[in-house]
Every structure is written in structure tokens, then in C-alpha cells.
Amino acid sequence: MPSHLSADRPAAQPPGRGSVDALISQTRRLRGDVDAVRRDTRSDGSDPQERWQRALCDLALHQLSDLDEHLAQLRDGPAPASPAPAAPPADRPEPPAARLGSLLSRVGSAEWNLLTDEASWSGELYQILGRDPAAAPLTLDELPSLVLDEDRPKLTAMVTHCLVDAKPIDGEFRIVRPDDEIRTVHMMGEPVLDSDGSAASMWAVLRDVSALRRSQSEVSETRDSLQRHRHHAQTEHRLAVELQEAVLPPWRGSLRLPHGGPATLDLAARYLPSSASALIGGDWYDALELADGDTLLSVGDLTGHGVAATSGMATLLGAVRGMAMAGTQPGQLMSWLNQLLDATVQPALGSAVCCRYRPQSRTLTWAQAGHPAPLLFRDGTGRRLNPPDGVLLGATSGAVYAQAEETLEVGDVLLLHTDGLVPRHSGADSVSHLLDLAPRLGGARDAQDCVRLVVEEFGDSEREDDACVLVARVTS
């Protein structure tokens, strides 16, 4: 009888990957040994003892195959969470590792004599079906009363094929226990034929596979959820990239402004995406020729990632361009930009630096909002411009932003950037690394060459956040 399969076993602990691999190897070796024993067992059904031995071998092969599959899921799937000290609530399924001990479920056996209409059940089968051990076992005609309505045709078909066509039973159905708990039962059995070839009785072994089926369902649901999440992330990334490409300046390589007449600024820029996130951030750079002949230079960063951050960046950049075209000076522009961000439905913080360059006097007027100050390189040395007062955009209502002026010279290189340009460094440390490039930037041929030097130095490093760099070189 199969009662020995239900002996107490020590609870399984969440193993490491190497331990799981060892368990898988042991499981597969054991499965091969059991299969060899099964093949050596006679299959004519004449010896009841050998009949039960073969049934137990079949059942053990099912158990081992299920365990092999579950161990593979544990090894290849996400690392299981550490088990909580207390048992999980009834409505929260246990993690796969904690459920390994329940995979080898309790097994029961039964035999139905078709000539006497008598039935014999093992004690384990009473426990599986939730029946009182003192009650008489159910006959084959009564057994469907325990089964869910939608599964009864399945059980009826299995029993019919077994008794009429002498086909073995191997299938599952769901039962409803007296406590209204629904369990999934796997049933294997064969007919016992009398001398004229008709079925005299039917025997079967049954096991409760509810925990295993729940686990498989959870794995399938998790896989579907991950696929939906991956598809959503890919869609969001594509939308963010398309929006960013539509908003950021379309020029690639060097840009010379103004377009009409002698060029006074040679410009180049680069957007450097994060290597730690697939989502696009809210960084921007911009260079725009204004109606009065001045040039607008700006860089900025809106907190967040994805479509929301990119669309917010597009709103801010559009406002910067519109206000600059209307003649708004950098300090006032930052104040109105702060009011715009403060009035948005979705709270956010942003930083920015906005410069207005007048080519006739080579005067740079600029303001900043919690942003790294521009760096000025001249004659092989570099320095950070002294920043005027300005808090982060969206940090406080009614903020006032000061502005500063700087007179540039022919050959000067102005470098504007967002946080994160120098990976694993920030603040003064980041500025120091950028200023170290002064001799090389001084010898660069043009703005594009300057950007290339910066990217070669810092662009290939692992960066946690997106970054932008904009270089303006004074040519006349």
C-alpha cells in the first residue's frame, strides 16, 4: 500500500543555486532508478502485490517529474524572498522554495469490486478527500458526488474507458471537501480483468496535487505579468524616445549661429543615456537663434524618467523657447518657468541654466535654478562661472532668480552640462574632473571636437542617470 509515501519529511529550506542543481541531479537519477524498477515489474495484473508496486512506481515517476520541474523553476526564476518568521496569511501563497516540502503530496489508494459493489480505501485517501475514516468508502457510482460539476464528465469518461475499454486511468479532477475547500486530485488506475476478459474490479492511487497546481498557476501568472510589464516598458521607452527626438534640437554635429551673416558661435551637443535604466530621463539641451540676433543656450533636467518626465521636459523647453523669443531675460524667464512648474498637476522638480549671448558685445547673460554653473575654458585653463542666486524649479512659489553677465573672447569654450555627466562624481568633484580637460579642450579644432573629447573621457563609463553636454565656441 502507498501509505509509506506520506511519511513525515523535514521541511525544505530555500537552497542556493548550487544546492538546487544538486537536488535536480539527484531527482533525475532517482527517477531513472524508479523507471528501471517499473520496467522489471510484470504488467499483466495477475499478482496484486506487483500491480501495486507498478502503480507506486508510476506515481513516483509523476512525483519526481513534478519536483524536477519545480526545482528548475526555482533555479531559473527570480531569487526567492527570504522566508518570513511567521506563516504567511491564508490568502498569500508561499514562495516556491517554502513549498518544496509539500510537492511530494500525500497519496491514497482505492479498489472497487464490480462484482460485489464493495470498495476499499486506504486511510490516506480518507484524509485527501476529507472524509470521516469511520464512514463507508464511496462506490464508483457515488464518487462523482465529491467532484466539481464541471469536472464530473471528465471523471465519468476516465472510469468508463477503464471499465469498458480496459484503458488505464491517468488524469486529474477537482473535488469539494466537506469544509468547502476545493482540492485537485491526480488519479491513476487500471482494471483487473477476470477469466473472460471483462473488468472484475478497478484499483487506483490518488494524490492531492493542489499545491503543485497552484504553484504552476502562480508561475504562469507571474510570467504573463512580466511579459505585460516588459511590453509596457518597451512601449513607454519608444514613446519617450520619439518625444525626446521630436523636442530636442534636430541638428547633429556642429551648428553655427547666427545662420545669416558671419557665424559667431560654433555649437555641438550630446545626450548621454543612463546605463542603469532603460527609461529616458528629463534632460535637455538647446541652442536657438532669437529674433534680435542673440543666441539662446540652455540645459536642464526634470526629475523622473519615462514618458511623464519627457513630456514635462518638452513643456519646459517649449516655454523657455517661447519666452526667450519674446525677449524675456534669463532671470525673469526662470521665475516664470518656476511658476509654470509650480502650477502643474503633477508635482516635479527641475534644474536649469539659461544663457542669452549677444554677439555684438560678446556678452553672456545667464541665470540658473539649482543647476551646475557653466564652465569657461580660455587659453588652456578652465574655471566655473560664479552662479547667481536661484533655487530649484518647483521648489517654492514666487522664487526670484538673479542673473549674471560674463564677457567672452574669441576662442573661448563654454561648456554647459547636467548632473551625471561625470559618472560616480557630483558637485565640486565633478567640476574638477571637467576642468582637468582644459588643455585638451584648448587644442580642439571646433565644438564638435570638444564634445567628442568629453564623451571619450566620460561617456563610456557606467552612469546611473542621463546627462547632456552642450559646448559653445566663440569664433568671432
PDB file of N, CA and C in Angstrom, residues 338 341-342 348-350 391-399 401:
ATOM      1  N   ASN A 338       9.513  78.747 -13.107  1.00  0.00           N
ATOM      2  CA  ASN A 338       9.215  78.199 -11.784  1.00  0.00           C
ATOM      3  C   ASN A 338       7.715  78.233 -11.509  1.00  0.00           C
ATOM      4  N   LEU A 341       6.045  75.416 -13.506  1.00  0.00           N
ATOM      5  CA  LEU A 341       6.243  74.089 -12.915  1.00  0.00           C
ATOM      6  C   LEU A 341       5.458  73.963 -11.614  1.00  0.00           C
ATOM      7  N   ASP A 342       5.351  75.051 -10.860  1.00  0.00           N
ATOM      8  CA  ASP A 342       4.621  75.032  -9.593  1.00  0.00           C
ATOM      9  C   ASP A 342       3.128  74.834  -9.818  1.00  0.00           C
ATOM     10  N   ALA A 348       6.702  68.280  -9.583  1.00  0.00           N
ATOM     11  CA  ALA A 348       8.019  67.847 -10.041  1.00  0.00           C
ATOM     12  C   ALA A 348       9.021  68.931  -9.705  1.00  0.00           C
ATOM     13  N   LEU A 349      10.277  68.556  -9.686  1.00  0.00           N
ATOM     14  CA  LEU A 349      11.369  69.499  -9.502  1.00  0.00           C
ATOM     15  C   LEU A 349      12.234  69.502 -10.750  1.00  0.00           C
ATOM     16  N   GLY A 350      12.823  70.635 -11.027  1.00  0.00           N
ATOM     17  CA  GLY A 350      13.694  70.733 -12.184  1.00  0.00           C
ATOM     18  C   GLY A 350      14.851  71.665 -11.907  1.00  0.00           C
ATOM     19  N   VAL A 391      16.975  78.950  -6.845  1.00  0.00           N
ATOM     20  CA  VAL A 391      16.639  77.651  -6.269  1.00  0.00           C
ATOM     21  C   VAL A 391      16.072  76.745  -7.359  1.00  0.00           C
ATOM     22  N   LEU A 392      15.927  75.462  -7.029  1.00  0.00           N
ATOM     23  CA  LEU A 392      15.354  74.506  -7.966  1.00  0.00           C
ATOM     24  C   LEU A 392      13.981  74.954  -8.441  1.00  0.00           C
ATOM     25  N   LEU A 393      13.686  74.692  -9.691  1.00  0.00           N
ATOM     26  CA  LEU A 393      12.367  74.981 -10.230  1.00  0.00           C
ATOM     27  C   LEU A 393      11.338  74.090  -9.556  1.00  0.00           C
ATOM     28  N   GLY A 394      10.246  74.680  -9.110  1.00  0.00           N
ATOM     29  CA  GLY A 394       9.190  73.925  -8.457  1.00  0.00           C
ATOM     30  C   GLY A 394       9.400  73.732  -6.976  1.00  0.00           C
ATOM     31  N   ALA A 395      10.510  74.230  -6.428  1.00  0.00           N
ATOM     32  CA  ALA A 395      10.799  74.026  -5.006  1.00  0.00           C
ATOM     33  C   ALA A 395       9.986  74.957  -4.119  1.00  0.00           C
ATOM     34  N   THR A 396       9.732  76.195  -4.579  1.00  0.00           N
ATOM     35  CA  THR A 396       8.998  77.164  -3.771  1.00  0.00           C
ATOM     36  C   THR A 396       8.291  78.152  -4.687  1.00  0.00           C
ATOM     37  N   SER A 397       7.118  78.579  -4.261  1.00  0.00           N
ATOM     38  CA  SER A 397       6.356  79.534  -5.063  1.00  0.00           C
ATOM     39  C   SER A 397       6.954  80.936  -4.940  1.00  0.00           C
ATOM     40  N   GLY A 398       6.865  81.684  -6.022  1.00  0.00           N
ATOM     41  CA  GLY A 398       7.299  83.082  -6.007  1.00  0.00           C
ATOM     42  C   GLY A 398       8.787  83.282  -5.900  1.00  0.00           C
ATOM     43  N   ALA A 399       9.598  82.307  -6.258  1.00  0.00           N
ATOM     44  CA  ALA A 399      11.057  82.452  -6.164  1.00  0.00           C
ATOM     45  C   ALA A 399      11.548  83.507  -7.144  1.00  0.00           C
ATOM     46  N   TYR A 401      14.926  84.948  -9.238  1.00  0.00           N
ATOM     47  CA  TYR A 401      16.181  84.440  -9.781  1.00  0.00           C
ATOM     48  C   TYR A 401      17.044  85.598 -10.269  1.00  0.00           C
TER      49      TYR A 401
END
